[in-house]
Short mmCIF file of C-alpha atoms and ligand atoms in Angstrom, two decimals:
data_model
loop_
_atom_site.label_atom_id
_atom_site.label_comp_id
_atom_site.label_asym_id
_atom_site.label_seq_id
_atom_site.Cartn_x
_atom_site.Cartn_y
_atom_site.Cartn_z
CA UNK A 1 -21.95 -8.51 -2.84
CA UNK A 2 -19.97 -11.25 -4.50
CA UNK A 3 -16.35 -10.49 -5.43
CA UNK A 4 -16.21 -13.49 -7.80
CA UNK A 5 -17.14 -11.69 -10.98
CA UNK A 6 -17.07 -14.47 -13.52
CA UNK A 7 -16.42 -13.30 -17.07
CA UNK A 8 -15.40 -9.85 -15.78
CA UNK A 9 -12.11 -9.86 -17.64
CA UNK A 10 -13.81 -10.58 -20.98
CA UNK A 11 -15.87 -7.37 -20.83
CA UNK A 12 -14.95 -3.90 -22.06
CA UNK A 13 -13.86 -1.33 -19.44
CA UNK A 14 -17.23 0.46 -19.79
CA UNK A 15 -19.16 -2.78 -19.30
CA UNK A 16 -16.94 -3.67 -16.34
CA UNK A 17 -17.79 -0.37 -14.64
CA UNK A 18 -21.46 -1.14 -15.21
CA UNK A 19 -21.03 -4.58 -13.65
CA UNK A 20 -19.33 -3.07 -10.60
CA UNK A 21 -22.17 -0.62 -10.13
CA UNK A 22 -24.73 -3.42 -10.41
CA UNK A 23 -22.83 -5.67 -8.00
CA UNK A 24 -22.64 -3.30 -5.08
CA UNK A 25 -26.06 -1.70 -5.61
CA UNK A 26 -24.33 1.57 -6.57
CA UNK A 27 -25.67 4.35 -8.73
CA UNK A 28 -25.20 3.32 -12.42
CA UNK A 29 -22.84 6.30 -12.84
CA UNK A 30 -20.89 5.64 -9.63
CA UNK A 31 -17.67 4.69 -11.39
CA UNK A 32 -17.81 7.10 -14.33
CA UNK A 33 -14.97 9.12 -12.74
CA UNK A 34 -12.70 6.16 -13.52
CA UNK A 35 -13.06 7.00 -17.21
CA UNK A 36 -10.40 9.60 -18.10
CA UNK A 37 -12.99 11.76 -19.85
CA UNK A 38 -14.85 12.16 -16.55
CA UNK A 39 -11.91 11.93 -14.14
CA UNK A 40 -9.55 14.53 -12.73
CA UNK A 41 -9.70 17.74 -14.77
CA UNK A 42 -6.71 19.99 -15.40
CA UNK A 43 -8.53 22.69 -13.42
CA UNK A 44 -8.86 20.39 -10.40
CA UNK A 45 -5.25 19.28 -10.78
CA UNK A 46 -4.19 22.92 -10.88
CA UNK A 47 -5.54 23.31 -7.33
CA UNK A 48 -3.70 20.22 -6.12
CA UNK A 49 -0.06 20.95 -6.99
CA UNK A 50 2.04 23.71 -8.55
CA UNK A 51 2.93 24.49 -12.17
CA UNK A 52 0.33 22.05 -13.49
CA UNK A 53 0.50 21.38 -17.22
CA UNK A 54 -1.71 18.29 -17.35
CA UNK A 55 -2.74 15.05 -15.65
CA UNK A 56 -0.99 11.69 -15.90
CA UNK A 57 -3.05 8.55 -16.45
CA UNK A 58 -2.31 5.22 -14.78
CA UNK A 59 -4.40 2.10 -15.52
CA UNK A 60 -6.87 1.27 -12.77
CA UNK A 61 -7.98 -2.36 -12.51
CA UNK A 62 -10.13 -4.22 -10.00
CA UNK A 63 -8.88 -7.27 -8.14
CA UNK A 64 -11.62 -9.84 -7.72
CA UNK A 65 -12.22 -12.86 -5.46
CA UNK A 66 -11.24 -11.20 -2.17
CA UNK A 67 -12.99 -12.24 1.03
CA UNK A 68 -11.78 -10.28 4.05
CA UNK A 69 -13.14 -11.05 7.51
CA UNK A 70 -16.00 -12.97 5.85
CA UNK A 71 -17.03 -10.04 3.62
CA UNK A 72 -16.45 -9.95 -0.13
CA UNK A 73 -14.51 -6.90 -1.33
CA UNK A 74 -13.59 -5.62 -4.80
CA UNK A 75 -10.20 -3.91 -4.67
CA UNK A 76 -9.24 -1.02 -6.99
CA UNK A 77 -5.56 -1.08 -7.98
CA UNK A 78 -3.75 1.67 -9.89
CA UNK A 79 -0.55 0.35 -11.44
CA UNK A 80 1.43 0.42 -14.65
CA UNK A 81 2.74 -3.13 -14.08
CA UNK A 82 1.12 -5.96 -16.06
CA UNK A 83 -0.02 -9.07 -14.13
CA UNK A 84 -0.32 -7.35 -10.72
CA UNK A 85 -4.14 -7.25 -10.75
CA UNK A 86 -4.46 -10.77 -12.20
CA UNK A 87 -1.97 -12.17 -9.67
CA UNK A 88 -3.75 -10.59 -6.67
CA UNK A 89 -7.10 -11.92 -7.90
CA UNK A 90 -5.60 -15.36 -8.37
CA UNK A 91 -4.11 -15.47 -4.87
CA UNK A 92 -7.41 -14.21 -3.43
CA UNK A 93 -9.21 -17.08 -5.21
CA UNK A 94 -6.86 -19.59 -3.53
CA UNK A 95 -7.27 -17.95 -0.10
CA UNK A 96 -11.03 -17.87 -0.57
CA UNK A 97 -11.16 -21.68 -0.61
CA UNK A 98 -9.99 -21.67 3.03
CA UNK A 99 -12.06 -18.76 4.29
CA UNK A 100 -10.21 -15.76 2.82
CA UNK A 101 -8.16 -13.17 4.69
CA UNK A 102 -8.35 -12.26 8.36
CA UNK A 103 -7.22 -8.75 9.22
CA UNK A 104 -6.78 -6.50 12.24
CA UNK A 105 -5.09 -3.21 13.06
CA UNK A 106 -3.88 -1.07 15.91
CA UNK A 107 -5.53 2.26 16.62
CA UNK A 108 -4.58 4.91 14.04
CA UNK A 109 -1.86 6.52 16.16
CA UNK A 110 0.65 8.71 14.32
CA UNK A 111 3.71 10.23 15.94
CA UNK A 112 5.40 13.59 15.52
CA UNK A 113 8.97 14.32 16.57
CA UNK A 114 10.23 17.55 18.13
CA UNK A 115 14.01 17.83 18.07
CA UNK A 116 15.72 20.01 20.70
CA UNK A 117 19.36 21.00 20.18
CA UNK A 118 21.88 22.78 22.44
CA UNK A 119 20.55 21.17 25.63
CA UNK A 120 23.03 21.26 28.52
CA UNK A 121 21.50 18.35 30.41
CA UNK A 122 19.66 16.05 27.94
CA UNK A 123 18.77 13.45 30.59
CA UNK A 124 17.47 16.13 32.95
CA UNK A 125 15.52 17.70 30.09
CA UNK A 126 14.00 14.34 29.29
CA UNK A 127 12.58 14.00 32.80
CA UNK A 128 11.39 17.63 32.91
CA UNK A 129 9.48 17.04 29.64
CA UNK A 130 7.95 13.82 30.93
CA UNK A 131 6.90 15.69 34.11
CA UNK A 132 5.11 18.18 31.86
CA UNK A 133 3.29 15.37 30.05
CA UNK A 134 -0.19 16.48 31.04
CA UNK A 135 0.38 20.15 30.17
CA UNK A 136 1.91 19.27 26.77
CA UNK A 137 -0.81 16.78 25.84
CA UNK A 138 -3.51 19.28 26.75
CA UNK A 139 -1.85 22.05 24.73
CA UNK A 140 -1.60 19.75 21.71
CA UNK A 141 -5.24 18.67 21.95
CA UNK A 142 -6.29 22.33 22.05
CA UNK A 143 -4.86 22.65 18.53
CA UNK A 144 -7.44 20.28 17.10
CA UNK A 145 -10.73 20.29 19.01
CA UNK A 146 -12.49 18.70 16.04
CA UNK A 147 -10.22 15.65 16.16
CA UNK A 148 -10.83 15.35 19.92
CA UNK A 149 -14.58 15.58 19.32
CA UNK A 150 -14.31 12.70 16.83
CA UNK A 151 -12.69 10.53 19.50
CA UNK A 152 -9.07 11.19 18.48
CA UNK A 153 -6.37 13.37 19.99
CA UNK A 154 -3.10 13.01 21.85
CA UNK A 155 -2.63 9.66 23.57
CA UNK A 156 0.84 10.01 25.08
CA UNK A 157 4.26 11.53 24.81
CA UNK A 158 7.68 9.92 25.06
CA UNK A 159 11.12 11.47 25.13
CA UNK A 160 14.37 10.02 23.80
CA UNK A 161 17.95 11.18 23.94
CA UNK A 162 19.49 10.56 20.52
CA UNK A 163 23.27 10.47 20.14
CA UNK A 164 24.49 11.76 16.77
CA UNK A 165 27.79 12.72 15.16
CA UNK A 166 26.84 16.39 15.61
CA UNK A 167 25.63 16.29 19.20
CA UNK A 168 23.08 14.85 21.64
CA UNK A 169 19.48 15.69 20.89
CA UNK A 170 16.42 15.53 23.05
CA UNK A 171 13.59 14.21 20.86
CA UNK A 172 10.03 14.40 22.08
CA UNK A 173 7.45 12.10 20.45
CA UNK A 174 3.81 13.07 20.41
CA UNK A 175 1.46 10.13 19.85
CA UNK A 176 -1.83 11.17 18.32
CA UNK A 177 -4.90 9.13 17.43
CA UNK A 178 -5.75 10.71 14.06
CA UNK A 179 -8.95 8.70 13.46
CA UNK A 180 -9.80 8.63 9.72
CA UNK A 181 -7.10 11.05 8.58
CA UNK A 182 -3.69 10.09 7.29
CA UNK A 183 -2.73 12.48 10.04
CA UNK A 184 0.32 14.34 8.74
CA UNK A 185 -1.37 17.75 8.96
CA UNK A 186 -2.83 17.07 12.39
CA UNK A 187 0.40 15.93 14.03
CA UNK A 188 2.61 18.48 12.26
CA UNK A 189 0.37 21.34 13.44
CA UNK A 190 0.45 20.03 17.00
CA UNK A 191 4.23 19.62 16.93
CA UNK A 192 4.70 23.17 15.64
CA UNK A 193 2.34 24.55 18.27
CA UNK A 194 4.20 22.83 21.13
CA UNK A 195 7.67 23.86 19.97
CA UNK A 196 8.16 26.99 22.07
CA UNK A 197 7.02 25.33 25.30
CA UNK A 198 9.10 22.21 24.67
CA UNK A 199 12.17 24.40 24.07
CA UNK A 200 11.53 26.28 27.33
CA UNK A 201 11.13 23.12 29.39
CA UNK A 202 14.14 21.38 27.81
CA UNK A 203 16.17 24.64 27.99
CA UNK A 204 17.34 24.26 24.42
CA UNK A 205 16.48 25.31 20.89
CA UNK A 206 13.74 23.49 19.01
CA UNK A 207 14.70 22.58 15.45
CA UNK A 208 12.65 19.96 13.55
CA UNK A 209 8.92 19.51 14.19
CA UNK A 210 7.58 16.84 11.87
CA UNK A 211 5.83 13.48 11.84
CA UNK A 212 7.81 10.28 11.61
CA UNK A 213 7.03 7.99 8.69
CA UNK A 214 8.20 5.08 10.80
CA UNK A 215 4.57 4.70 11.78
CA UNK A 216 5.07 1.72 14.06
CA UNK A 217 2.15 2.65 16.30
CA UNK A 218 -0.23 2.40 13.34
CA UNK A 219 0.05 -1.21 12.23
CA UNK A 220 -2.22 -3.30 10.01
CA UNK A 221 -2.12 -7.09 9.82
CA UNK A 222 -3.41 -9.70 7.41
CA UNK A 223 -3.23 -13.48 7.40
CA UNK A 224 -4.59 -16.25 5.21
CA UNK A 225 -4.41 -19.99 4.85
CA UNK A 226 -3.63 -21.19 1.34
CA UNK A 227 -4.74 -24.77 0.75
CA UNK A 228 -1.75 -26.87 -0.34
CA UNK A 229 -3.72 -28.63 -3.12
CA UNK A 230 -5.00 -25.30 -4.48
CA UNK A 231 -1.43 -24.05 -4.55
CA UNK A 232 -0.35 -27.02 -6.66
CA UNK A 233 0.48 -29.59 -3.99
CA UNK A 234 2.40 -29.94 -0.71
CA UNK A 235 5.75 -29.50 -2.49
CA UNK A 236 4.70 -26.09 -3.74
CA UNK A 237 3.62 -25.08 -0.22
CA UNK A 238 6.97 -26.30 1.17
CA UNK A 239 8.91 -24.44 -1.52
CA UNK A 240 7.02 -21.21 -0.78
CA UNK A 241 8.17 -21.62 2.85
CA UNK A 242 11.76 -21.86 1.50
CA UNK A 243 11.19 -18.74 -0.61
CA UNK A 244 9.92 -16.82 2.42
CA UNK A 245 12.75 -18.11 4.60
CA UNK A 246 15.38 -16.86 2.15
CA UNK A 247 13.78 -13.39 2.28
CA UNK A 248 13.85 -13.47 6.09
CA UNK A 249 17.54 -14.42 6.09
CA UNK A 250 18.94 -12.43 3.16
CA UNK A 251 18.48 -8.67 2.60
CA UNK A 252 19.12 -9.06 -1.16
CA UNK A 253 16.12 -11.33 -1.46
CA UNK A 254 14.11 -9.40 1.19
CA UNK A 255 14.22 -6.23 -0.94
CA UNK A 256 12.64 -8.04 -3.91
CA UNK A 257 10.21 -10.00 -1.73
CA UNK A 258 9.03 -6.74 -0.13
CA UNK A 259 8.82 -5.09 -3.56
CA UNK A 260 6.34 -7.81 -4.49
CA UNK A 261 4.26 -6.94 -1.41
CA UNK A 262 4.42 -3.24 -2.33
CA UNK A 263 3.20 -4.04 -5.87
CA UNK A 264 -0.16 -4.79 -4.24
CA UNK A 265 -0.03 -2.20 -1.49
CA UNK A 266 1.09 0.82 -3.50
CA UNK A 267 -1.52 0.10 -6.19
CA UNK A 268 -4.39 0.37 -3.69
CA UNK A 269 -2.80 3.28 -1.84
CA UNK A 270 -2.51 5.18 -5.13
CA UNK A 271 -6.01 4.25 -6.31
CA UNK A 272 -7.49 5.65 -3.11
CA UNK A 273 -5.54 8.93 -3.39
CA UNK A 274 -3.28 8.20 -0.43
CA UNK A 275 0.39 9.04 0.03
CA UNK A 276 2.35 6.18 -1.57
CA UNK A 277 5.72 7.48 -0.31
CA UNK A 278 4.54 7.62 3.31
CA UNK A 279 3.40 4.01 3.11
CA UNK A 280 6.58 2.91 1.30
CA UNK A 281 8.91 4.55 3.81
CA UNK A 282 6.87 3.16 6.72
CA UNK A 283 7.04 -0.32 5.24
CA UNK A 284 10.77 -0.34 4.56
CA UNK A 285 11.65 1.15 7.95
CA UNK A 286 9.50 -1.55 9.55
CA UNK A 287 11.40 -4.20 7.60
CA UNK A 288 14.49 -3.45 9.69
CA UNK A 289 14.40 -5.66 12.75
CA UNK A 290 15.69 -4.89 16.25
CA UNK A 291 19.07 -6.31 15.16
CA UNK A 292 19.33 -3.61 12.47
CA UNK A 293 19.01 -6.08 9.59
CA UNK A 294 16.62 -5.50 6.67
CA UNK A 295 14.28 -8.50 6.39
CA UNK A 296 10.98 -9.78 4.96
CA UNK A 297 7.78 -8.04 5.99
CA UNK A 298 5.74 -11.25 5.60
CA UNK A 299 6.15 -14.81 6.86
CA UNK A 300 5.11 -18.18 5.47
CA UNK A 301 4.82 -21.43 7.39
CA UNK A 302 2.77 -24.63 7.07
CA UNK A 303 0.06 -25.67 9.51
CA UNK A 304 -0.57 -29.16 10.86
CA UNK A 305 -2.56 -30.00 7.72
CA UNK A 306 0.38 -29.01 5.49
CA UNK A 307 -1.43 -25.91 4.24
CA UNK A 308 0.44 -22.66 3.84
CA UNK A 309 -0.14 -19.88 6.38
CA UNK A 310 0.88 -16.38 5.26
CA UNK A 311 1.06 -13.37 7.58
CA UNK A 312 1.92 -9.73 7.01
CA UNK A 313 2.17 -6.81 9.44
CA UNK A 314 3.32 -3.31 8.58
CA UNK A 315 2.61 0.38 9.24
CA UNK A 316 -0.33 1.59 7.19
CA UNK A 317 -0.76 5.37 7.47
CA UNK A 318 -3.70 5.91 5.13
CA UNK A 319 -6.76 8.10 5.48
CA UNK A 320 -10.22 8.67 4.11
CA UNK A 321 -10.57 12.37 4.87
CA UNK A 322 -8.52 15.22 3.47
CA UNK A 323 -5.93 15.26 0.71
CA UNK A 324 -6.33 13.71 -2.72
CA UNK A 325 -8.70 11.05 -1.32
CA UNK A 326 -11.40 13.70 -1.05
CA UNK A 327 -10.45 15.89 -4.03
CA UNK A 328 -9.61 13.40 -6.78
CA UNK A 329 -12.84 12.10 -8.38
CA UNK A 330 -11.31 8.74 -9.33
CA UNK A 331 -9.97 8.25 -5.78
CA UNK A 332 -13.44 8.96 -4.42
CA UNK A 333 -14.91 6.38 -6.80
CA UNK A 334 -12.25 3.85 -5.74
CA UNK A 335 -13.06 4.37 -2.05
CA UNK A 336 -16.75 4.02 -2.93
CA UNK A 337 -16.05 0.70 -4.62
CA UNK A 338 -14.23 -0.59 -1.53
CA UNK A 339 -17.12 0.47 0.68
CA UNK A 340 -14.80 1.07 3.67
CA UNK A 341 -16.12 3.31 6.43
CA UNK A 342 -12.93 3.92 8.42
CA UNK A 343 -9.23 4.44 7.77
CA UNK A 344 -8.54 1.28 9.78
CA UNK A 345 -10.73 -0.78 7.44
CA UNK A 346 -8.94 0.72 4.45
CA UNK A 347 -5.55 -0.06 6.01
CA UNK A 348 -6.57 -3.68 6.54
CA UNK A 349 -7.85 -4.18 2.97
CA UNK A 350 -4.59 -2.74 1.63
CA UNK A 351 -2.59 -5.15 3.79
CA UNK A 352 -4.63 -8.12 2.55
CA UNK A 353 -3.90 -7.00 -1.03
CA UNK A 354 -0.18 -6.90 -0.17
CA UNK A 355 -0.22 -10.42 1.23
CA UNK A 356 -2.14 -11.73 -1.80
CA UNK A 357 0.36 -10.11 -4.17
CA UNK A 358 3.28 -11.56 -2.23
CA UNK A 359 1.82 -15.07 -2.25
CA UNK A 360 1.14 -14.90 -5.99
CA UNK A 361 4.74 -13.86 -6.71
CA UNK A 362 6.22 -16.57 -4.48
CA UNK A 363 3.99 -19.23 -5.97
CA UNK A 364 5.06 -18.28 -9.48
CA UNK A 365 8.71 -18.13 -8.46
CA UNK A 366 8.52 -21.49 -6.67
CA UNK A 367 6.96 -23.16 -9.73
CA UNK A 368 7.19 -22.04 -13.36
CA UNK A 369 8.95 -18.72 -12.68
CA UNK A 370 7.35 -15.36 -13.36
CA UNK A 371 8.46 -14.86 -16.95
CA UNK A 372 5.80 -17.02 -18.60
CA UNK A 373 2.88 -15.09 -17.11
CA UNK A 374 4.71 -11.81 -17.53
CA UNK A 375 5.63 -12.56 -21.10
CA UNK A 376 2.10 -12.96 -22.42
CA UNK A 377 1.11 -9.67 -20.78
CA UNK A 378 4.27 -8.02 -22.01
CA UNK A 379 3.53 -9.46 -25.47
CA UNK A 380 0.16 -7.69 -25.39
CA UNK A 381 1.88 -4.35 -24.79
CA UNK A 382 4.41 -5.02 -27.55
CA UNK A 383 1.67 -6.05 -29.99
CA UNK A 384 -0.46 -2.98 -29.19
CA UNK A 385 2.60 -0.72 -29.61
CA UNK A 386 3.20 -2.34 -33.01
CA UNK A 387 -0.31 -1.30 -33.99
CA UNK A 388 -2.25 -4.58 -33.62
CA UNK A 389 -6.03 -4.06 -33.55
CA UNK A 390 -8.18 -5.93 -31.01
CA UNK A 391 -8.98 -8.53 -33.72
CA UNK A 392 -5.30 -9.03 -34.50
CA UNK A 393 -4.14 -9.01 -30.88
CA UNK A 394 -4.75 -12.67 -29.88
CA UNK A 395 -2.88 -13.99 -32.93
CA UNK A 396 0.08 -11.63 -32.55
CA UNK A 397 0.37 -12.28 -28.79
CA UNK A 398 0.33 -16.06 -29.15
CA UNK A 399 2.92 -15.94 -31.95
CA UNK A 400 5.27 -13.69 -29.94
CA UNK A 401 5.04 -16.02 -26.93
CA UNK A 402 5.27 -19.24 -28.97
CA UNK A 403 8.29 -17.93 -30.89
CA UNK A 404 9.88 -16.80 -27.58
CA UNK A 405 10.53 -13.46 -29.25
CA UNK A 406 8.53 -10.80 -27.44
CA UNK A 407 10.15 -7.94 -29.33
CA UNK A 408 8.96 -4.96 -31.35
CA UNK A 409 10.71 -6.09 -34.57
CA UNK A 410 9.10 -9.53 -34.36
CA UNK A 411 5.68 -8.00 -33.67
CA UNK A 412 6.09 -5.87 -36.81
CA UNK A 413 6.96 -8.99 -38.81
CA UNK A 414 4.05 -11.08 -37.46
CA UNK A 415 1.64 -8.25 -38.07
CA UNK A 416 2.88 -7.75 -41.63
CA UNK A 417 2.49 -11.49 -42.32
CA UNK A 418 -0.99 -11.50 -40.85
CA UNK A 419 -2.08 -8.51 -42.89
CA UNK A 420 -0.61 -10.03 -46.06
CA UNK A 421 -2.82 -13.03 -45.37
CA UNK A 422 0.13 -15.24 -44.68
CA UNK A 423 -0.96 -16.64 -41.31
C1 MEV B 501 8.05 -8.07 -9.65
O1 MEV B 501 7.44 -6.81 -9.82
C2 MEV B 501 7.88 -8.57 -8.22
C3 MEV B 501 8.62 -9.87 -7.89
O2 MEV B 501 10.00 -9.72 -8.19
C4 MEV B 501 8.42 -10.12 -6.41
C5 MEV B 501 9.24 -11.27 -5.87
O3 MEV B 501 10.31 -11.58 -6.41
O4 MEV B 501 8.80 -11.82 -4.83
C6 MEV B 501 8.11 -11.02 -8.72
#
């Protein structure tokens, strides 16, 4: 499979789906579910959430040019933001020239927390719970024999004493290898099942039993070398290092820098039917360092050859089994396009997409700024809203950009002129 699909962007959406199917040796109809007419039905949606009145469409594009761990990958991205898919593909093309992305990940270990209140001796309770480690782990595993059979299950427990303004709490953490699940259901069920016993041992009252979205035992990593010449020269590479350094040092910039990363990450998480909020909260909690300061999730430095090295590491709690990933026909098609076999592989592809998106944003910011690229895409939306047909679109878009007036009133004027034959 070759992720360099030349001419892909010039095709119609239907033809593009056909090309994808041909590329990966898929069934010709494999990606039909990505067409709204064959995607999620209202009846299916009605089984997913409450009070359903319809389904909400989001554009789904495919980022090209990605090579990850020496394999080409086509990445589905669901996003309403223009230029995200093009920017990721562009960064992937640059990375490709130096071997593409390398990725790795920790085991898919999620954690649940069990909060115990009204404990007389929190430190004593902590040691009693740790003494009962074996009993508690066994009881939790008994909740999910299927997970244990698949090679997952409880890996460890830890116990913390948390000081708060309302009291001291004993908080037990249950670490569970959830294999190919996102894992929320698995760890929440285990935490609920252990509650009574944990309360007895701690001699207190169990209150919350829920996973933590600070999934710092489930990390995914991506790195890539971006050739300085491909980036636009050594000065561009050096300026991207400055851009990354500002994000590391300044929370105001870090928030925007990380938003750029999440533009890539959330789009793939959504396309594959995963929980975007779980990944977002994991990412932002991970962006707070040991010193309590919010900082950049990624880092950029230059190597001895002056080329740019980008790295990204963050929690990536995504799954392939259960939830919308299995139920939503378009999510199933998106996972099929990726061809990933495990949740860890999916997590790594998503992280590579995040790093690509980040690099693309920093490169634009360190050179011409993002408005030029954004403006022509924005101009397309404005022209379409003004009623431009596909024949009229190129003329209207180039006029709006050239006149530096990407506005609805100007689009109306240009369109009227064009139709009056006054071009
Ligand atoms: C816009 O959606 C994302 C950027 O602001 C990211 C960044 O500033 O790094 C361009």
